[in-house]
mmCIF file of C-alpha atoms and ligand atoms in Angstrom:
data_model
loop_
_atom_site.group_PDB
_atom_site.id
_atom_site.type_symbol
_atom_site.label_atom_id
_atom_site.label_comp_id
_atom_site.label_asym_id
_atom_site.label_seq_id
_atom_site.Cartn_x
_atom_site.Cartn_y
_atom_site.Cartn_z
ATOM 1 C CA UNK T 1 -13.575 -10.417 2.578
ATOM 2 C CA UNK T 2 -15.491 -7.890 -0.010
ATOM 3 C CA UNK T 3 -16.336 -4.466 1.966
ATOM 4 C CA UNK T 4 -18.329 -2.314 0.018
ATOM 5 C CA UNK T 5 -17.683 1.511 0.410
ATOM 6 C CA UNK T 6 -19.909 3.784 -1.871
ATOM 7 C CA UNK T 7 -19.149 2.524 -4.947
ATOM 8 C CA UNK T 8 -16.115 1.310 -4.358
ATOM 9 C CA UNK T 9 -15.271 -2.448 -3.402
ATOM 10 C CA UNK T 10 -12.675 -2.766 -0.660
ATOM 11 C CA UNK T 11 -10.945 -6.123 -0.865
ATOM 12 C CA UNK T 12 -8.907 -7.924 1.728
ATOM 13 C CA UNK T 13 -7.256 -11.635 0.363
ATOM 14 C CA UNK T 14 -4.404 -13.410 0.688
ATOM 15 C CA UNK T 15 -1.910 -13.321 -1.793
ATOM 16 C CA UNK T 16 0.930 -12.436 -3.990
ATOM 17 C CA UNK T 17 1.096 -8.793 -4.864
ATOM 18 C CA UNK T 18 2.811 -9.589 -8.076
ATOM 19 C CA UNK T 19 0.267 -11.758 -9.232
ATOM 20 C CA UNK T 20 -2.677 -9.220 -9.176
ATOM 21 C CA UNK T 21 -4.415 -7.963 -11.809
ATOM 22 C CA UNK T 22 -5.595 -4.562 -11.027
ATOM 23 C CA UNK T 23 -4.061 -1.530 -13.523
ATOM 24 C CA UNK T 24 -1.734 -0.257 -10.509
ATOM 25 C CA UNK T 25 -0.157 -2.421 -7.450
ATOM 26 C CA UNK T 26 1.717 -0.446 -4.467
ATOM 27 C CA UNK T 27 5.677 -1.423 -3.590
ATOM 28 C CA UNK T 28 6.749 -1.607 -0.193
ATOM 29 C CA UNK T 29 9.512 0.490 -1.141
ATOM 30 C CA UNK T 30 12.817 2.425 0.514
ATOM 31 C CA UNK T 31 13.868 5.415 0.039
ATOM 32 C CA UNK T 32 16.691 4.724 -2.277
ATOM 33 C CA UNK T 33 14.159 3.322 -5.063
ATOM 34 C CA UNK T 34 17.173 1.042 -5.972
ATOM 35 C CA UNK T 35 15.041 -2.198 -4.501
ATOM 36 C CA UNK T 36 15.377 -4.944 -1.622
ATOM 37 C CA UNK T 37 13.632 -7.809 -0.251
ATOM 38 C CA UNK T 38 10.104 -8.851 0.748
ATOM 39 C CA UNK T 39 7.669 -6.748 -1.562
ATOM 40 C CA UNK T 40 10.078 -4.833 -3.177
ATOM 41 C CA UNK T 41 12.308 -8.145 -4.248
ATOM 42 C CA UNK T 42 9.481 -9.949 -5.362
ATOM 43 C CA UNK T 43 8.132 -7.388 -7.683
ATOM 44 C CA UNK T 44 11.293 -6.245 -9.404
ATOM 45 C CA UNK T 45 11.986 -9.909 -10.311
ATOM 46 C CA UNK T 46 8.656 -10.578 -11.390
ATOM 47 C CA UNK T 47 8.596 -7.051 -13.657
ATOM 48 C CA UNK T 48 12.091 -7.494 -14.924
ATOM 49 C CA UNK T 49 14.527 -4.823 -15.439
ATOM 50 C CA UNK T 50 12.413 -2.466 -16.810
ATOM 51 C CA UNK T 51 11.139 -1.243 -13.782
ATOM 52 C CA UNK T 52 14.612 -0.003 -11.969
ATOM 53 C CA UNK T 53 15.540 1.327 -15.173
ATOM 54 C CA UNK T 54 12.855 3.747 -14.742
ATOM 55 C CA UNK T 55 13.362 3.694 -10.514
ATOM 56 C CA UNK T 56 17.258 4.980 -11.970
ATOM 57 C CA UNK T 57 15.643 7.712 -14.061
ATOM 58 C CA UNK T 58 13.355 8.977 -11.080
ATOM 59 C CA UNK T 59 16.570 8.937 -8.970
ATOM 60 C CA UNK T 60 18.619 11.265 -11.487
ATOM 61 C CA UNK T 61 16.104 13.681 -12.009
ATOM 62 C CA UNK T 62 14.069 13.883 -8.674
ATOM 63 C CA UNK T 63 16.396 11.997 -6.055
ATOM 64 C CA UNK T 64 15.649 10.129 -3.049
ATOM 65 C CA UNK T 65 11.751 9.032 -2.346
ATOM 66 C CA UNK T 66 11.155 9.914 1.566
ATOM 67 C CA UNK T 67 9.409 8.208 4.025
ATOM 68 C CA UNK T 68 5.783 8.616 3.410
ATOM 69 C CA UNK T 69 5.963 9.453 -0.215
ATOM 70 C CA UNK T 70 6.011 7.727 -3.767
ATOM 71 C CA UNK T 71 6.725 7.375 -7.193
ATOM 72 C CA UNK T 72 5.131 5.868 -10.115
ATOM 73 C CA UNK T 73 7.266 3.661 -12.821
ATOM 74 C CA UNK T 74 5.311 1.126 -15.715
ATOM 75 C CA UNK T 75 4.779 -2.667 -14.735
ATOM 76 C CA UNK T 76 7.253 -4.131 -16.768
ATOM 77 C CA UNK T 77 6.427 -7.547 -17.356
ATOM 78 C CA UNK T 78 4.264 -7.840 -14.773
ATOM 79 C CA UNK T 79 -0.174 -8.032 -15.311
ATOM 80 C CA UNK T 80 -0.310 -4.253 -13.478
ATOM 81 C CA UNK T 81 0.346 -1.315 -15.860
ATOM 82 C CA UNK T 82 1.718 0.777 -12.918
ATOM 83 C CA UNK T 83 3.892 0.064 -10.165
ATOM 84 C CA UNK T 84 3.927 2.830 -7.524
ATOM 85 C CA UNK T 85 6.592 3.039 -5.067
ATOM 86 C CA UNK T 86 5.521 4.063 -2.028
ATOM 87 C CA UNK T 87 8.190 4.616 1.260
ATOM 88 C CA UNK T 88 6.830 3.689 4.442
ATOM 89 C CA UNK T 89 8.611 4.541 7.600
ATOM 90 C CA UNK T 90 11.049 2.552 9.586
ATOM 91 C CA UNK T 91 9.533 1.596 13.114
ATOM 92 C CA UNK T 92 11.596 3.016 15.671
ATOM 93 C CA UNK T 93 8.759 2.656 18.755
ATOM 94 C CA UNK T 94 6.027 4.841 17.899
ATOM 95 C CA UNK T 95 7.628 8.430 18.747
ATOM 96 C CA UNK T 96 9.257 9.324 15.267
ATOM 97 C CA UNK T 97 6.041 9.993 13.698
ATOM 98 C CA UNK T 98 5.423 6.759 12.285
ATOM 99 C CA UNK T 99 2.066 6.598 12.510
ATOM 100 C CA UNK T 100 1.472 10.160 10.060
ATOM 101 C CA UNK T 101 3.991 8.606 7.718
ATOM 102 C CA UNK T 102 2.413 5.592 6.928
ATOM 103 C CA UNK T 103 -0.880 7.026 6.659
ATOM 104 C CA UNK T 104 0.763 9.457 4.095
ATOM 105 C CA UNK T 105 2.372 6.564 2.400
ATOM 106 C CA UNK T 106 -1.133 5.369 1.863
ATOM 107 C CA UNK T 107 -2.859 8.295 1.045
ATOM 108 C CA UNK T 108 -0.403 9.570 -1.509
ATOM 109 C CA UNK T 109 -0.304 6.316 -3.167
ATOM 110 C CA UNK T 110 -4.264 6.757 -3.698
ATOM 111 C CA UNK T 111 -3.808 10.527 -5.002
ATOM 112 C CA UNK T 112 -1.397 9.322 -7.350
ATOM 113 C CA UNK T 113 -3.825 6.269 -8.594
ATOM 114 C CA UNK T 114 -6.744 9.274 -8.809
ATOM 115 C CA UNK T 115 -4.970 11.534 -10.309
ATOM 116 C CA UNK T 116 -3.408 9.138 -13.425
ATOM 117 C CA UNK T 117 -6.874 7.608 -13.773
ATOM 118 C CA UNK T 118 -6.678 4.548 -12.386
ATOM 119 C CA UNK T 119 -9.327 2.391 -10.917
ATOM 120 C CA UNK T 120 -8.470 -0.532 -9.528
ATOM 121 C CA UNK T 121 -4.989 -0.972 -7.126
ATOM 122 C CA UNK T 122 -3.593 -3.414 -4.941
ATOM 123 C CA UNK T 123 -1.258 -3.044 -1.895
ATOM 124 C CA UNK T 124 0.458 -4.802 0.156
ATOM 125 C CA UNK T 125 0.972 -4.299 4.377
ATOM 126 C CA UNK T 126 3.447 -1.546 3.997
ATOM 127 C CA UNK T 127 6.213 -1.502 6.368
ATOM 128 C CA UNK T 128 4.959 -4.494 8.421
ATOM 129 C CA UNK T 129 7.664 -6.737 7.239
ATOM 130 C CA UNK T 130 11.182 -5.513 6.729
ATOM 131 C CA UNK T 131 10.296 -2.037 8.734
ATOM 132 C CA UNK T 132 8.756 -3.699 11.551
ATOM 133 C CA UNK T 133 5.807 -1.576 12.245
ATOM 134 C CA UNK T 134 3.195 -3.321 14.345
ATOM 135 C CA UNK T 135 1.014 -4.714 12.233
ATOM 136 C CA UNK T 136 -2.222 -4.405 14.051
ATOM 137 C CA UNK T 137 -1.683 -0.725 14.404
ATOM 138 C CA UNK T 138 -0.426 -0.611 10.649
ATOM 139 C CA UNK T 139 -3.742 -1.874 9.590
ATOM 140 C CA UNK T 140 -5.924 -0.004 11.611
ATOM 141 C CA UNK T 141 -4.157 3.167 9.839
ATOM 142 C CA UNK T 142 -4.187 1.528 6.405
ATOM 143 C CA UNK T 143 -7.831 1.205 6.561
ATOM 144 C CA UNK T 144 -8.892 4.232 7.994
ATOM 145 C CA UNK T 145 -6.677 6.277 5.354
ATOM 146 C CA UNK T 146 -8.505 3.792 2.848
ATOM 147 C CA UNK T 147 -12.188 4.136 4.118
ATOM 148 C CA UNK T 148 -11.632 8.197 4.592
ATOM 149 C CA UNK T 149 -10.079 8.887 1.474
ATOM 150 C CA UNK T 150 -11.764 11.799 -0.260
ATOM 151 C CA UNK T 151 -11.976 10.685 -3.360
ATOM 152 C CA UNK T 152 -12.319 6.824 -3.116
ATOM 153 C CA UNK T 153 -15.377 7.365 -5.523
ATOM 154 C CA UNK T 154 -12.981 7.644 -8.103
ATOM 155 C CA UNK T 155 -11.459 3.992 -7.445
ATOM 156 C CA UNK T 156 -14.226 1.233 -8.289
ATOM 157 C CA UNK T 157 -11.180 -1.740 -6.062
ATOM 158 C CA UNK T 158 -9.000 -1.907 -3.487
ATOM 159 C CA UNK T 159 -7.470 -4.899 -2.868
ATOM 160 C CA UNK T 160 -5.294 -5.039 0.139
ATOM 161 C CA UNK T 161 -2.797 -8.379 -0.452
ATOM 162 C CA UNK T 162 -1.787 -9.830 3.028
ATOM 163 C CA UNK T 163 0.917 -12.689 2.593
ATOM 164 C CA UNK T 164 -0.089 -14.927 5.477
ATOM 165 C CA UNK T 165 -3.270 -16.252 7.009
ATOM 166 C CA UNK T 166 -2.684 -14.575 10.184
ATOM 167 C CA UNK T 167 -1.934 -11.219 8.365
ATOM 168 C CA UNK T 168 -5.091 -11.484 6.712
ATOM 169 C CA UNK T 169 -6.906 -12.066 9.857
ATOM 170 C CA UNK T 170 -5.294 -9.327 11.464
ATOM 171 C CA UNK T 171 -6.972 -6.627 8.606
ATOM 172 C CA UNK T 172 -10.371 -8.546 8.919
ATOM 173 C CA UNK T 173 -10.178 -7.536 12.571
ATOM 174 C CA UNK T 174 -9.044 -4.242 12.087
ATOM 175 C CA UNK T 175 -12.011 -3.573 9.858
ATOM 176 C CA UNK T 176 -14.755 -4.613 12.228
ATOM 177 C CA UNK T 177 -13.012 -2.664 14.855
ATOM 178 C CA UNK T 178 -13.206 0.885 13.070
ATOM 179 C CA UNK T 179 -16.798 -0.376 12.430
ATOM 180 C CA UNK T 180 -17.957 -0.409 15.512
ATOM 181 C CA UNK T 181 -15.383 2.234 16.498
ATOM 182 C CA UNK T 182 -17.271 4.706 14.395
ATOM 183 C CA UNK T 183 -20.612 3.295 14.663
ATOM 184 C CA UNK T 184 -20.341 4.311 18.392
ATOM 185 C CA UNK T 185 -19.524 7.771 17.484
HETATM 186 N N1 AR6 G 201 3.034 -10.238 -1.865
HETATM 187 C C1 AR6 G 201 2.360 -9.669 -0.829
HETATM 188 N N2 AR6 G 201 2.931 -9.419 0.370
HETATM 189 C C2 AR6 G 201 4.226 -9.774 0.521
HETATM 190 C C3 AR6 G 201 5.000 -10.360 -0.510
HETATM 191 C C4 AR6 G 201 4.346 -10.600 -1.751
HETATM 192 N N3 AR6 G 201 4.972 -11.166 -2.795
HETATM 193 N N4 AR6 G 201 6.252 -10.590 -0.037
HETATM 194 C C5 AR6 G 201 6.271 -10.151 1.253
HETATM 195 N N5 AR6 G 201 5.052 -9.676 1.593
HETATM 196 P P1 AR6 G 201 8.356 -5.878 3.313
HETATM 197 P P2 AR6 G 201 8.459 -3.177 4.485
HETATM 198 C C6 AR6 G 201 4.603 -9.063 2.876
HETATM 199 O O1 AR6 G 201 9.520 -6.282 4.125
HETATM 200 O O2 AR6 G 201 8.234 -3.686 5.862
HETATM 201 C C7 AR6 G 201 12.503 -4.121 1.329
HETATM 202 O O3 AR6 G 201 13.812 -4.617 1.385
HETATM 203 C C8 AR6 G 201 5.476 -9.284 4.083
HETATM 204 O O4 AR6 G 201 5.169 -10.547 4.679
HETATM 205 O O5 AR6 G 201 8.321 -6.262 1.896
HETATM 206 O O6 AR6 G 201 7.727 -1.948 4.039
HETATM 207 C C9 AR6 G 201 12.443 -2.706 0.780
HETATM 208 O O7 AR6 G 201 13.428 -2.485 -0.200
HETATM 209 C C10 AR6 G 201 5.038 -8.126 4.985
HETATM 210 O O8 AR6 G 201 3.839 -8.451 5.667
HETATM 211 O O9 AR6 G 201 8.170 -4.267 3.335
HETATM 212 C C11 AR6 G 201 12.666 -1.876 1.982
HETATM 213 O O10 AR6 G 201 14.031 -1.734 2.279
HETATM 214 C C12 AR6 G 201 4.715 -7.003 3.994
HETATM 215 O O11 AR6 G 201 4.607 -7.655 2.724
HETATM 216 C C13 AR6 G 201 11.985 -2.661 3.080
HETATM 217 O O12 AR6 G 201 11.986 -4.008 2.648
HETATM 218 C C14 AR6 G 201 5.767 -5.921 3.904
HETATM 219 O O13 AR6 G 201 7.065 -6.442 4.061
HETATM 220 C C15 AR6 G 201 10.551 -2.234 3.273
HETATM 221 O O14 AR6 G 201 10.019 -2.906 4.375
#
């Protein structure tokens, strides 16, 4: 599904976040920065060692990544120049302030794409796997944070890079929903 939003194209495909092309991708990360499964497996075999050599720099000189936050490290071997790490929270039911984190580890991933020039980035559903967030509320905050971003002008793709048909389906929905949520307004 293409979406376009000003000038910027809004993707949603399935697919392997390591395989994409664009000059950043996003890693479902944890705070440590040390890696893990899911995303964050599959992307620092794919990039080689490389990229927790640099992950082990960030950690000496800047420590732990929170929740919400990120970090940015090269691609290694991988077709993105950029990796950037981004934390997303741990579901623990909805009252820990899960919701503002993940919208944070969204929107800081885009400032830090902005603000090192890139244009195009891919993510994938952060924290929907391993962190269990619900991931028809994750992608109704993913999008939003996407849609609303203030400088999305600066970004000519996003390419959000579900893993599974039904995951894919689930953003599709998502989308029209905020449609016509906002179209009512
Ligand atoms: N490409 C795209 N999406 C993928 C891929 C892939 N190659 N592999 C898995 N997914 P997760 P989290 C989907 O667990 O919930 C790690 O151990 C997956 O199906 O990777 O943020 C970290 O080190 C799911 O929909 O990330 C942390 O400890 C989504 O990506 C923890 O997991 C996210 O699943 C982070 O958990």
């Amino acid at each position: 599904m293409n979406i376009t939003i000003g000038n910027t194209k809004l993707v949603l495909l399935k697919g392997d976040i390591t395989q994409q092309d664009t000059e950043a991708i996003v890693n479902a990360a944890n705070s440590s920065l040390m890696g893990g499964g899911g995303v964050d497996g599959a992307i620092h075999r794919a990039g080689g060692p490389q990229i927790l050599e640099e992950c082990k720099q960030i950690r000496a000189t800047s420590g732990k990544c929170p929740p919400g936050q990120c970090v940015i490290t090269g691609g290694g071997n991988l077709k993105a120049r950029y990796v950037i790490h981004a934390v997303g929270p741990i579901w623990y039911g909805g009252n820990k302030n899960e919701d503002q984190l993940l919208q944070s580890a969204y929107y800081n991933s885009l400032q830090m794409a902005v603000e090192k020039g890139i244009k195009t980035i891919s993510f994938p559903s952060i924290s929907t796997g391993a962190y269990r967030f619900p991931i028809e509320r994750a992608a109704k905050i993913c999008l939003t944070t996407i849609k609303h971003f203030p400088r999305l002008g600066e970004l000519k793709e996003v390419r959000m890079v579900l893993f599974s048909d039904r995951d894919l389906e689930v953003y599709k929905n998502a989308w029209k929903e905020i449609e016509l949520e906002e179209n009512e307004k």
